[in-house]
């Protein structure tokens, strides 16, 4: 009798558990990502706290297809991040010390020196060919696992950008040069159409959307942030849109105004696909408190 009753009770429970853990009631993931190396502040990988319970991506900032006199090179990328500290040997040692760490590089960025970095090509085929060669070389030299696309200024139309980046990602993934790719759009009429054109045709090649929520105005509130988040998950439908924090005093939802409260809310809704921070360079002098807090939230619970 007791066993019968137990079964009657247990079976639905087991089924419920099965549904709970297999169906993505939760889109939560324990992914933490951080940009590093853009600002010549001498930050190193080992400065940054790494929680063992998260998947951690460093994103080297930036590789740019510009020459030393800041003229575009049609897809021939060079490393612009701080290679005094962030070099092949420090990449391989941080990965050897932390099994949960992967390292990516970001392409483009806002400026170099005082000039905007503009996405500029001669032809689609020649840009893609040069980009494949130079990025393959850099990825091998620095033991990289992934790539992030962060152009913010353009001298082509959106479809040309989409075609170049899409073909580049296709080649890099098919040939296993990289194992993951992300894009880093923000809400602006001069930026979003480029990434939406890319998403429309090539979303299957893009693993994460590093949406720059810190590019919204300063002083936004939790409800506003939640609304912006919903807008972006509908723009990048089916994508893993990460939430983000700027530690450089830029805009968006600050920790004081409830950034971490919003993260917990999203986690409760099963929509916390990860958190990223711009940037380790800016966080260094503060001792990385927000990196710790972000990773604690990601690592806790389901
Ligand atoms: C790589 O960076 C480390 C840490 O800053 C430094 O000690 C080392 O000399 C660098 N190696 C090269 C080849 O630049």
PDB file of C-alpha atoms and ligand atoms in Angstrom:
ATOM      1  CA  UNK A   1       0.000   0.000   0.000  1.00  0.00           C
ATOM      2  CA  UNK A   2       2.674   2.413   0.990  1.00  0.00           C
ATOM      3  CA  UNK A   3       4.726   1.752  -2.125  1.00  0.00           C
ATOM      4  CA  UNK A   4       1.645   2.157  -4.349  1.00  0.00           C
ATOM      5  CA  UNK A   5       0.879   5.505  -2.807  1.00  0.00           C
ATOM      6  CA  UNK A   6       4.474   6.558  -3.050  1.00  0.00           C
ATOM      7  CA  UNK A   7       4.488   5.735  -6.739  1.00  0.00           C
ATOM      8  CA  UNK A   8       1.297   7.589  -7.391  1.00  0.00           C
ATOM      9  CA  UNK A   9       2.817  10.564  -5.726  1.00  0.00           C
ATOM     10  CA  UNK A  10       6.336  10.227  -7.101  1.00  0.00           C
ATOM     11  CA  UNK A  11       5.634   9.710 -10.775  1.00  0.00           C
ATOM     12  CA  UNK A  12       4.059  13.115 -11.367  1.00  0.00           C
ATOM     13  CA  UNK A  13       6.817  14.662  -9.307  1.00  0.00           C
ATOM     14  CA  UNK A  14       9.513  13.006 -11.375  1.00  0.00           C
ATOM     15  CA  UNK A  15       7.739  14.121 -14.551  1.00  0.00           C
ATOM     16  CA  UNK A  16       7.497  17.662 -13.271  1.00  0.00           C
ATOM     17  CA  UNK A  17      11.176  17.671 -12.427  1.00  0.00           C
ATOM     18  CA  UNK A  18      11.982  16.286 -15.845  1.00  0.00           C
ATOM     19  CA  UNK A  19      10.005  19.078 -17.504  1.00  0.00           C
ATOM     20  CA  UNK A  20      11.529  21.683 -15.252  1.00  0.00           C
ATOM     21  CA  UNK A  21      15.100  20.727 -16.021  1.00  0.00           C
ATOM     22  CA  UNK A  22      14.800  19.893 -19.705  1.00  0.00           C
ATOM     23  CA  UNK A  23      12.353  22.412 -21.084  1.00  0.00           C
ATOM     24  CA  UNK A  24      13.911  25.838 -21.077  1.00  0.00           C
ATOM     25  CA  UNK A  25      11.576  27.309 -18.546  1.00  0.00           C
ATOM     26  CA  UNK A  26      14.928  28.796 -17.835  1.00  0.00           C
ATOM     27  CA  UNK A  27      17.013  30.498 -20.452  1.00  0.00           C
ATOM     28  CA  UNK A  28      19.399  31.397 -17.656  1.00  0.00           C
ATOM     29  CA  UNK A  29      23.049  30.751 -18.216  1.00  0.00           C
ATOM     30  CA  UNK A  30      26.121  31.240 -16.069  1.00  0.00           C
ATOM     31  CA  UNK A  31      28.023  33.219 -18.673  1.00  0.00           C
ATOM     32  CA  UNK A  32      30.115  36.178 -17.591  1.00  0.00           C
ATOM     33  CA  UNK A  33      32.068  38.170 -20.189  1.00  0.00           C
ATOM     34  CA  UNK A  34      34.423  41.111 -19.866  1.00  0.00           C
ATOM     35  CA  UNK A  35      36.161  43.393 -22.342  1.00  0.00           C
ATOM     36  CA  UNK A  36      39.809  43.958 -21.562  1.00  0.00           C
ATOM     37  CA  UNK A  37      42.823  45.771 -22.949  1.00  0.00           C
ATOM     38  CA  UNK A  38      41.515  48.828 -24.789  1.00  0.00           C
ATOM     39  CA  UNK A  39      42.724  51.584 -22.514  1.00  0.00           C
ATOM     40  CA  UNK A  40      46.444  51.137 -21.816  1.00  0.00           C
ATOM     41  CA  UNK A  41      45.892  50.880 -18.060  1.00  0.00           C
ATOM     42  CA  UNK A  42      48.142  47.877 -17.603  1.00  0.00           C
ATOM     43  CA  UNK A  43      45.317  45.535 -16.612  1.00  0.00           C
ATOM     44  CA  UNK A  44      46.194  41.819 -16.682  1.00  0.00           C
ATOM     45  CA  UNK A  45      44.023  38.698 -16.835  1.00  0.00           C
ATOM     46  CA  UNK A  46      45.058  37.721 -13.322  1.00  0.00           C
ATOM     47  CA  UNK A  47      43.873  41.086 -11.907  1.00  0.00           C
ATOM     48  CA  UNK A  48      40.264  40.092 -12.642  1.00  0.00           C
ATOM     49  CA  UNK A  49      38.383  37.895 -10.134  1.00  0.00           C
ATOM     50  CA  UNK A  50      37.176  34.644 -11.729  1.00  0.00           C
ATOM     51  CA  UNK A  51      34.424  32.658  -9.993  1.00  0.00           C
ATOM     52  CA  UNK A  52      34.838  28.912 -10.591  1.00  0.00           C
ATOM     53  CA  UNK A  53      31.066  28.501 -10.950  1.00  0.00           C
ATOM     54  CA  UNK A  54      30.638  30.577 -14.128  1.00  0.00           C
ATOM     55  CA  UNK A  55      31.724  30.347 -17.741  1.00  0.00           C
ATOM     56  CA  UNK A  56      34.109  33.253 -18.129  1.00  0.00           C
ATOM     57  CA  UNK A  57      35.006  34.978 -21.400  1.00  0.00           C
ATOM     58  CA  UNK A  58      37.695  37.607 -21.672  1.00  0.00           C
ATOM     59  CA  UNK A  59      37.196  39.723 -24.799  1.00  0.00           C
ATOM     60  CA  UNK A  60      40.399  41.354 -26.006  1.00  0.00           C
ATOM     61  CA  UNK A  61      39.755  44.861 -27.269  1.00  0.00           C
ATOM     62  CA  UNK A  62      40.375  45.417 -30.136  1.00  0.00           C
ATOM     63  CA  UNK A  63      41.637  44.057 -33.432  1.00  0.00           C
ATOM     64  CA  UNK A  64      41.143  46.656 -36.173  1.00  0.00           C
ATOM     65  CA  UNK A  65      41.616  46.582 -39.930  1.00  0.00           C
ATOM     66  CA  UNK A  66      43.560  49.835 -39.879  1.00  0.00           C
ATOM     67  CA  UNK A  67      47.255  50.485 -40.432  1.00  0.00           C
ATOM     68  CA  UNK A  68      49.578  52.400 -38.096  1.00  0.00           C
ATOM     69  CA  UNK A  69      48.543  55.712 -39.665  1.00  0.00           C
ATOM     70  CA  UNK A  70      44.868  54.872 -38.961  1.00  0.00           C
ATOM     71  CA  UNK A  71      43.876  54.239 -42.576  1.00  0.00           C
ATOM     72  CA  UNK A  72      41.573  51.311 -43.376  1.00  0.00           C
ATOM     73  CA  UNK A  73      43.275  48.164 -44.729  1.00  0.00           C
ATOM     74  CA  UNK A  74      40.333  46.338 -46.305  1.00  0.00           C
ATOM     75  CA  UNK A  75      40.095  43.502 -43.783  1.00  0.00           C
ATOM     76  CA  UNK A  76      43.755  43.132 -42.863  1.00  0.00           C
ATOM     77  CA  UNK A  77      43.441  43.124 -39.067  1.00  0.00           C
ATOM     78  CA  UNK A  78      46.096  44.143 -36.553  1.00  0.00           C
ATOM     79  CA  UNK A  79      46.111  43.770 -32.800  1.00  0.00           C
ATOM     80  CA  UNK A  80      45.449  47.035 -30.958  1.00  0.00           C
ATOM     81  CA  UNK A  81      44.982  45.741 -27.403  1.00  0.00           C
ATOM     82  CA  UNK A  82      47.669  46.053 -24.729  1.00  0.00           C
ATOM     83  CA  UNK A  83      50.030  43.228 -25.760  1.00  0.00           C
ATOM     84  CA  UNK A  84      52.523  44.108 -23.028  1.00  0.00           C
ATOM     85  CA  UNK A  85      50.225  42.259 -20.633  1.00  0.00           C
ATOM     86  CA  UNK A  86      47.695  40.474 -22.796  1.00  0.00           C
ATOM     87  CA  UNK A  87      49.900  38.293 -24.954  1.00  0.00           C
ATOM     88  CA  UNK A  88      50.076  34.682 -26.104  1.00  0.00           C
ATOM     89  CA  UNK A  89      51.793  33.484 -22.966  1.00  0.00           C
ATOM     90  CA  UNK A  90      49.394  35.186 -20.541  1.00  0.00           C
ATOM     91  CA  UNK A  91      46.389  33.910 -22.546  1.00  0.00           C
ATOM     92  CA  UNK A  92      47.638  30.356 -22.356  1.00  0.00           C
ATOM     93  CA  UNK A  93      48.488  30.613 -18.668  1.00  0.00           C
ATOM     94  CA  UNK A  94      45.114  32.082 -17.581  1.00  0.00           C
ATOM     95  CA  UNK A  95      43.362  29.297 -19.529  1.00  0.00           C
ATOM     96  CA  UNK A  96      45.617  26.651 -17.973  1.00  0.00           C
ATOM     97  CA  UNK A  97      44.881  27.962 -14.469  1.00  0.00           C
ATOM     98  CA  UNK A  98      41.110  28.286 -14.983  1.00  0.00           C
ATOM     99  CA  UNK A  99      39.310  25.552 -16.921  1.00  0.00           C
ATOM    100  CA  UNK A 100      36.219  27.799 -17.122  1.00  0.00           C
ATOM    101  CA  UNK A 101      38.015  30.632 -18.983  1.00  0.00           C
ATOM    102  CA  UNK A 102      37.878  31.232 -22.713  1.00  0.00           C
ATOM    103  CA  UNK A 103      39.366  34.181 -24.582  1.00  0.00           C
ATOM    104  CA  UNK A 104      37.931  36.035 -27.554  1.00  0.00           C
ATOM    105  CA  UNK A 105      38.849  39.150 -29.485  1.00  0.00           C
ATOM    106  CA  UNK A 106      36.595  41.984 -30.503  1.00  0.00           C
ATOM    107  CA  UNK A 107      36.742  43.561 -33.952  1.00  0.00           C
ATOM    108  CA  UNK A 108      36.356  47.287 -34.486  1.00  0.00           C
ATOM    109  CA  UNK A 109      35.499  49.387 -31.449  1.00  0.00           C
ATOM    110  CA  UNK A 110      34.516  53.016 -31.316  1.00  0.00           C
ATOM    111  CA  UNK A 111      37.764  54.900 -31.849  1.00  0.00           C
ATOM    112  CA  UNK A 112      41.480  54.543 -32.329  1.00  0.00           C
ATOM    113  CA  UNK A 113      43.432  57.536 -31.155  1.00  0.00           C
ATOM    114  CA  UNK A 114      40.835  60.227 -31.655  1.00  0.00           C
ATOM    115  CA  UNK A 115      39.458  58.820 -34.932  1.00  0.00           C
ATOM    116  CA  UNK A 116      36.324  56.763 -35.317  1.00  0.00           C
ATOM    117  CA  UNK A 117      36.928  53.224 -36.524  1.00  0.00           C
ATOM    118  CA  UNK A 118      34.810  52.924 -39.649  1.00  0.00           C
ATOM    119  CA  UNK A 119      33.805  49.690 -41.307  1.00  0.00           C
ATOM    120  CA  UNK A 120      35.295  50.242 -44.775  1.00  0.00           C
ATOM    121  CA  UNK A 121      35.745  47.789 -47.642  1.00  0.00           C
ATOM    122  CA  UNK A 122      36.961  47.704 -51.235  1.00  0.00           C
ATOM    123  CA  UNK A 123      34.859  44.718 -52.301  1.00  0.00           C
ATOM    124  CA  UNK A 124      33.043  42.066 -50.282  1.00  0.00           C
ATOM    125  CA  UNK A 125      35.253  39.265 -51.597  1.00  0.00           C
ATOM    126  CA  UNK A 126      38.551  41.038 -51.000  1.00  0.00           C
ATOM    127  CA  UNK A 127      37.546  42.222 -47.497  1.00  0.00           C
ATOM    128  CA  UNK A 128      36.392  38.738 -46.493  1.00  0.00           C
ATOM    129  CA  UNK A 129      39.543  37.103 -47.906  1.00  0.00           C
ATOM    130  CA  UNK A 130      41.853  39.472 -46.040  1.00  0.00           C
ATOM    131  CA  UNK A 131      39.814  39.203 -42.836  1.00  0.00           C
ATOM    132  CA  UNK A 132      39.887  35.394 -42.920  1.00  0.00           C
ATOM    133  CA  UNK A 133      43.668  35.358 -43.336  1.00  0.00           C
ATOM    134  CA  UNK A 134      44.515  37.963 -40.716  1.00  0.00           C
ATOM    135  CA  UNK A 135      42.003  36.778 -38.107  1.00  0.00           C
ATOM    136  CA  UNK A 136      43.042  33.153 -38.518  1.00  0.00           C
ATOM    137  CA  UNK A 137      46.657  34.179 -37.949  1.00  0.00           C
ATOM    138  CA  UNK A 138      45.831  36.273 -34.845  1.00  0.00           C
ATOM    139  CA  UNK A 139      43.489  33.626 -33.389  1.00  0.00           C
ATOM    140  CA  UNK A 140      46.217  30.986 -33.662  1.00  0.00           C
ATOM    141  CA  UNK A 141      48.970  33.219 -32.338  1.00  0.00           C
ATOM    142  CA  UNK A 142      46.942  34.172 -29.225  1.00  0.00           C
ATOM    143  CA  UNK A 143      45.123  30.831 -28.633  1.00  0.00           C
ATOM    144  CA  UNK A 144      41.712  32.473 -29.051  1.00  0.00           C
ATOM    145  CA  UNK A 145      38.351  30.700 -28.831  1.00  0.00           C
ATOM    146  CA  UNK A 146      35.920  33.257 -30.146  1.00  0.00           C
ATOM    147  CA  UNK A 147      35.226  36.539 -31.825  1.00  0.00           C
ATOM    148  CA  UNK A 148      33.057  39.574 -31.087  1.00  0.00           C
ATOM    149  CA  UNK A 149      31.875  42.097 -33.683  1.00  0.00           C
ATOM    150  CA  UNK A 150      31.852  45.662 -32.393  1.00  0.00           C
ATOM    151  CA  UNK A 151      31.931  48.049 -35.345  1.00  0.00           C
ATOM    152  CA  UNK A 152      30.107  51.253 -34.396  1.00  0.00           C
ATOM    153  CA  UNK A 153      30.683  53.422 -37.505  1.00  0.00           C
ATOM    154  CA  UNK A 154      30.195  52.441 -41.095  1.00  0.00           C
ATOM    155  CA  UNK A 155      30.988  53.598 -44.587  1.00  0.00           C
ATOM    156  CA  UNK A 156      28.954  50.806 -46.243  1.00  0.00           C
ATOM    157  CA  UNK A 157      25.243  50.041 -46.252  1.00  0.00           C
ATOM    158  CA  UNK A 158      23.819  47.492 -43.749  1.00  0.00           C
ATOM    159  CA  UNK A 159      23.538  44.635 -46.251  1.00  0.00           C
ATOM    160  CA  UNK A 160      27.185  44.914 -47.278  1.00  0.00           C
ATOM    161  CA  UNK A 161      28.237  44.823 -43.618  1.00  0.00           C
ATOM    162  CA  UNK A 162      25.968  41.810 -43.014  1.00  0.00           C
ATOM    163  CA  UNK A 163      27.399  39.971 -46.003  1.00  0.00           C
ATOM    164  CA  UNK A 164      31.031  40.584 -45.051  1.00  0.00           C
ATOM    165  CA  UNK A 165      30.606  39.621 -41.389  1.00  0.00           C
ATOM    166  CA  UNK A 166      28.302  36.705 -42.175  1.00  0.00           C
ATOM    167  CA  UNK A 167      30.741  35.163 -44.652  1.00  0.00           C
ATOM    168  CA  UNK A 168      33.652  35.745 -42.272  1.00  0.00           C
ATOM    169  CA  UNK A 169      31.841  34.028 -39.379  1.00  0.00           C
ATOM    170  CA  UNK A 170      30.776  31.153 -41.610  1.00  0.00           C
ATOM    171  CA  UNK A 171      34.349  30.458 -42.648  1.00  0.00           C
ATOM    172  CA  UNK A 172      35.782  30.815 -39.136  1.00  0.00           C
ATOM    173  CA  UNK A 173      33.189  28.469 -37.661  1.00  0.00           C
ATOM    174  CA  UNK A 174      33.202  25.890 -40.454  1.00  0.00           C
ATOM    175  CA  UNK A 175      36.975  25.661 -40.226  1.00  0.00           C
ATOM    176  CA  UNK A 176      36.888  25.608 -36.419  1.00  0.00           C
ATOM    177  CA  UNK A 177      39.129  28.654 -36.114  1.00  0.00           C
ATOM    178  CA  UNK A 178      36.656  29.875 -33.480  1.00  0.00           C
ATOM    179  CA  UNK A 179      33.986  28.087 -31.476  1.00  0.00           C
ATOM    180  CA  UNK A 180      31.715  31.037 -30.635  1.00  0.00           C
ATOM    181  CA  UNK A 181      30.787  34.459 -31.988  1.00  0.00           C
ATOM    182  CA  UNK A 182      28.989  37.477 -30.578  1.00  0.00           C
ATOM    183  CA  UNK A 183      27.862  40.890 -31.766  1.00  0.00           C
ATOM    184  CA  UNK A 184      27.818  44.127 -29.747  1.00  0.00           C
ATOM    185  CA  UNK A 185      25.081  46.453 -31.023  1.00  0.00           C
ATOM    186  CA  UNK A 186      23.475  49.395 -29.254  1.00  0.00           C
ATOM    187  CA  UNK A 187      20.315  51.399 -29.707  1.00  0.00           C
ATOM    188  CA  UNK A 188      21.059  54.056 -32.314  1.00  0.00           C
ATOM    189  CA  UNK A 189      19.723  54.656 -35.816  1.00  0.00           C
ATOM    190  CA  UNK A 190      23.246  54.667 -37.193  1.00  0.00           C
ATOM    191  CA  UNK A 191      24.087  51.273 -35.641  1.00  0.00           C
ATOM    192  CA  UNK A 192      21.090  48.972 -35.129  1.00  0.00           C
ATOM    193  CA  UNK A 193      20.153  48.583 -38.841  1.00  0.00           C
ATOM    194  CA  UNK A 194      23.590  47.076 -39.507  1.00  0.00           C
ATOM    195  CA  UNK A 195      23.288  44.450 -36.787  1.00  0.00           C
ATOM    196  CA  UNK A 196      19.636  43.734 -37.573  1.00  0.00           C
ATOM    197  CA  UNK A 197      20.570  43.078 -41.224  1.00  0.00           C
ATOM    198  CA  UNK A 198      23.298  40.720 -40.007  1.00  0.00           C
ATOM    199  CA  UNK A 199      20.923  39.019 -37.559  1.00  0.00           C
ATOM    200  CA  UNK A 200      18.256  38.562 -40.226  1.00  0.00           C
ATOM    201  CA  UNK A 201      20.484  36.511 -42.479  1.00  0.00           C
ATOM    202  CA  UNK A 202      23.167  35.045 -40.217  1.00  0.00           C
ATOM    203  CA  UNK A 203      21.711  34.675 -36.698  1.00  0.00           C
ATOM    204  CA  UNK A 204      22.502  30.940 -36.809  1.00  0.00           C
ATOM    205  CA  UNK A 205      26.221  31.843 -36.665  1.00  0.00           C
ATOM    206  CA  UNK A 206      25.875  34.214 -33.691  1.00  0.00           C
ATOM    207  CA  UNK A 207      25.934  32.699 -30.206  1.00  0.00           C
ATOM    208  CA  UNK A 208      25.514  35.814 -28.061  1.00  0.00           C
ATOM    209  CA  UNK A 209      24.275  39.361 -28.380  1.00  0.00           C
ATOM    210  CA  UNK A 210      26.417  41.626 -26.192  1.00  0.00           C
ATOM    211  CA  UNK A 211      23.852  44.367 -26.223  1.00  0.00           C
ATOM    212  CA  UNK A 212      25.390  47.621 -24.957  1.00  0.00           C
ATOM    213  CA  UNK A 213      22.715  48.575 -22.424  1.00  0.00           C
ATOM    214  CA  UNK A 214      25.173  51.107 -20.967  1.00  0.00           C
ATOM    215  CA  UNK A 215      24.803  53.113 -24.189  1.00  0.00           C
ATOM    216  CA  UNK A 216      21.317  54.185 -23.065  1.00  0.00           C
ATOM    217  CA  UNK A 217      21.085  57.499 -21.228  1.00  0.00           C
ATOM    218  CA  UNK A 218      22.325  57.897 -17.677  1.00  0.00           C
ATOM    219  CA  UNK A 219      19.854  57.518 -14.855  1.00  0.00           C
ATOM    220  CA  UNK A 220      17.474  54.944 -16.319  1.00  0.00           C
ATOM    221  CA  UNK A 221      15.345  52.962 -13.878  1.00  0.00           C
ATOM    222  CA  UNK A 222      14.766  49.232 -13.399  1.00  0.00           C
ATOM    223  CA  UNK A 223      11.362  49.292 -15.175  1.00  0.00           C
ATOM    224  CA  UNK A 224      12.876  51.219 -18.111  1.00  0.00           C
ATOM    225  CA  UNK A 225      15.732  48.757 -18.279  1.00  0.00           C
ATOM    226  CA  UNK A 226      13.328  45.795 -18.270  1.00  0.00           C
ATOM    227  CA  UNK A 227      11.419  47.404 -21.124  1.00  0.00           C
ATOM    228  CA  UNK A 228      14.621  47.984 -23.140  1.00  0.00           C
ATOM    229  CA  UNK A 229      15.576  44.380 -22.531  1.00  0.00           C
ATOM    230  CA  UNK A 230      12.218  43.145 -23.886  1.00  0.00           C
ATOM    231  CA  UNK A 231      12.661  45.353 -26.959  1.00  0.00           C
ATOM    232  CA  UNK A 232      16.060  43.886 -27.667  1.00  0.00           C
ATOM    233  CA  UNK A 233      15.052  40.262 -27.164  1.00  0.00           C
ATOM    234  CA  UNK A 234      12.334  40.860 -29.718  1.00  0.00           C
ATOM    235  CA  UNK A 235      14.793  42.567 -32.113  1.00  0.00           C
ATOM    236  CA  UNK A 236      17.254  39.673 -31.774  1.00  0.00           C
ATOM    237  CA  UNK A 237      14.564  37.022 -31.642  1.00  0.00           C
ATOM    238  CA  UNK A 238      15.772  33.642 -30.480  1.00  0.00           C
ATOM    239  CA  UNK A 239      19.149  35.097 -29.517  1.00  0.00           C
ATOM    240  CA  UNK A 240      20.919  35.062 -26.189  1.00  0.00           C
ATOM    241  CA  UNK A 241      20.837  38.761 -25.355  1.00  0.00           C
ATOM    242  CA  UNK A 242      23.183  39.472 -22.443  1.00  0.00           C
ATOM    243  CA  UNK A 243      22.692  42.358 -20.014  1.00  0.00           C
ATOM    244  CA  UNK A 244      25.567  44.723 -19.491  1.00  0.00           C
ATOM    245  CA  UNK A 245      27.170  47.265 -17.238  1.00  0.00           C
ATOM    246  CA  UNK A 246      29.706  49.995 -18.008  1.00  0.00           C
ATOM    247  CA  UNK A 247      32.255  50.672 -15.278  1.00  0.00           C
ATOM    248  CA  UNK A 248      33.574  53.715 -17.141  1.00  0.00           C
ATOM    249  CA  UNK A 249      30.833  56.052 -15.915  1.00  0.00           C
ATOM    250  CA  UNK A 250      28.858  55.693 -19.153  1.00  0.00           C
ATOM    251  CA  UNK A 251      25.077  55.470 -19.150  1.00  0.00           C
ATOM    252  CA  UNK A 252      22.416  52.838 -18.631  1.00  0.00           C
ATOM    253  CA  UNK A 253      21.236  51.286 -15.384  1.00  0.00           C
ATOM    254  CA  UNK A 254      23.851  51.784 -12.656  1.00  0.00           C
ATOM    255  CA  UNK A 255      24.402  49.415  -9.721  1.00  0.00           C
ATOM    256  CA  UNK A 256      23.099  52.206  -7.439  1.00  0.00           C
ATOM    257  CA  UNK A 257      19.899  52.466  -9.491  1.00  0.00           C
ATOM    258  CA  UNK A 258      19.282  48.712  -9.403  1.00  0.00           C
ATOM    259  CA  UNK A 259      21.342  46.932 -12.070  1.00  0.00           C
ATOM    260  CA  UNK A 260      21.757  43.828  -9.927  1.00  0.00           C
ATOM    261  CA  UNK A 261      18.123  43.917  -8.885  1.00  0.00           C
ATOM    262  CA  UNK A 262      17.243  43.799 -12.599  1.00  0.00           C
ATOM    263  CA  UNK A 263      19.636  40.875 -13.111  1.00  0.00           C
ATOM    264  CA  UNK A 264      17.908  38.945 -10.318  1.00  0.00           C
ATOM    265  CA  UNK A 265      14.485  39.746 -11.764  1.00  0.00           C
ATOM    266  CA  UNK A 266      15.574  38.438 -15.152  1.00  0.00           C
ATOM    267  CA  UNK A 267      17.002  35.350 -13.521  1.00  0.00           C
ATOM    268  CA  UNK A 268      13.656  34.762 -11.834  1.00  0.00           C
ATOM    269  CA  UNK A 269      12.006  35.014 -15.254  1.00  0.00           C
ATOM    270  CA  UNK A 270      14.525  32.582 -16.777  1.00  0.00           C
ATOM    271  CA  UNK A 271      15.894  35.286 -19.059  1.00  0.00           C
ATOM    272  CA  UNK A 272      19.333  35.970 -17.656  1.00  0.00           C
ATOM    273  CA  UNK A 273      21.420  34.766 -20.589  1.00  0.00           C
ATOM    274  CA  UNK A 274      24.575  36.201 -19.082  1.00  0.00           C
ATOM    275  CA  UNK A 275      26.189  39.457 -17.954  1.00  0.00           C
ATOM    276  CA  UNK A 276      29.041  41.379 -19.513  1.00  0.00           C
ATOM    277  CA  UNK A 277      31.048  44.372 -18.362  1.00  0.00           C
ATOM    278  CA  UNK A 278      32.842  47.126 -20.242  1.00  0.00           C
ATOM    279  CA  UNK A 279      35.600  47.104 -19.067  1.00  0.00           C
ATOM    280  CA  UNK A 280      38.302  45.490 -16.920  1.00  0.00           C
ATOM    281  CA  UNK A 281      40.504  48.520 -17.645  1.00  0.00           C
ATOM    282  CA  UNK A 282      37.971  50.812 -15.944  1.00  0.00           C
ATOM    283  CA  UNK A 283      37.186  48.406 -13.096  1.00  0.00           C
ATOM    284  CA  UNK A 284      40.802  47.915 -12.102  1.00  0.00           C
ATOM    285  CA  UNK A 285      41.088  50.970  -9.849  1.00  0.00           C
ATOM    286  CA  UNK A 286      37.826  50.092  -8.065  1.00  0.00           C
ATOM    287  CA  UNK A 287      38.959  46.536  -7.293  1.00  0.00           C
ATOM    288  CA  UNK A 288      36.351  44.790  -9.482  1.00  0.00           C
ATOM    289  CA  UNK A 289      33.369  44.794  -7.051  1.00  0.00           C
ATOM    290  CA  UNK A 290      30.799  44.556  -9.864  1.00  0.00           C
ATOM    291  CA  UNK A 291      32.592  41.669 -11.505  1.00  0.00           C
ATOM    292  CA  UNK A 292      32.329  39.788  -8.207  1.00  0.00           C
ATOM    293  CA  UNK A 293      28.680  40.674  -7.725  1.00  0.00           C
ATOM    294  CA  UNK A 294      27.755  39.714 -11.302  1.00  0.00           C
ATOM    295  CA  UNK A 295      29.447  36.344 -11.079  1.00  0.00           C
ATOM    296  CA  UNK A 296      27.903  35.586  -7.688  1.00  0.00           C
ATOM    297  CA  UNK A 297      24.428  36.125  -9.140  1.00  0.00           C
ATOM    298  CA  UNK A 298      25.203  33.997 -12.179  1.00  0.00           C
ATOM    299  CA  UNK A 299      26.742  31.179 -10.160  1.00  0.00           C
ATOM    300  CA  UNK A 300      23.953  31.000  -7.575  1.00  0.00           C
ATOM    301  CA  UNK A 301      21.025  28.596  -7.914  1.00  0.00           C
ATOM    302  CA  UNK A 302      19.720  27.413 -11.284  1.00  0.00           C
TER     303      UNK A 302
HETATM  304  C1  LIG B   1      53.562  38.841 -21.775  1.00  0.00           C
HETATM  305  O1  LIG B   1      53.016  39.504 -20.649  1.00  0.00           O
HETATM  306  C2  LIG B   1      53.674  39.236 -19.443  1.00  0.00           C
HETATM  307  C3  LIG B   1      52.884  39.893 -18.310  1.00  0.00           C
HETATM  308  O2  LIG B   1      52.850  41.275 -18.446  1.00  0.00           O
HETATM  309  C4  LIG B   1      55.120  39.704 -19.530  1.00  0.00           C
HETATM  310  O3  LIG B   1      55.790  39.421 -18.326  1.00  0.00           O
HETATM  311  C5  LIG B   1      55.784  39.028 -20.688  1.00  0.00           C
HETATM  312  O4  LIG B   1      57.097  39.555 -20.855  1.00  0.00           O
HETATM  313  C6  LIG B   1      55.015  39.233 -21.970  1.00  0.00           C
HETATM  314  N1  LIG B   1      55.598  38.433 -23.026  1.00  0.00           N
HETATM  315  C7  LIG B   1      55.853  38.930 -24.214  1.00  0.00           C
HETATM  316  C8  LIG B   1      56.430  37.978 -25.191  1.00  0.00           C
HETATM  317  O5  LIG B   1      55.628  40.096 -24.505  1.00  0.00           O
END
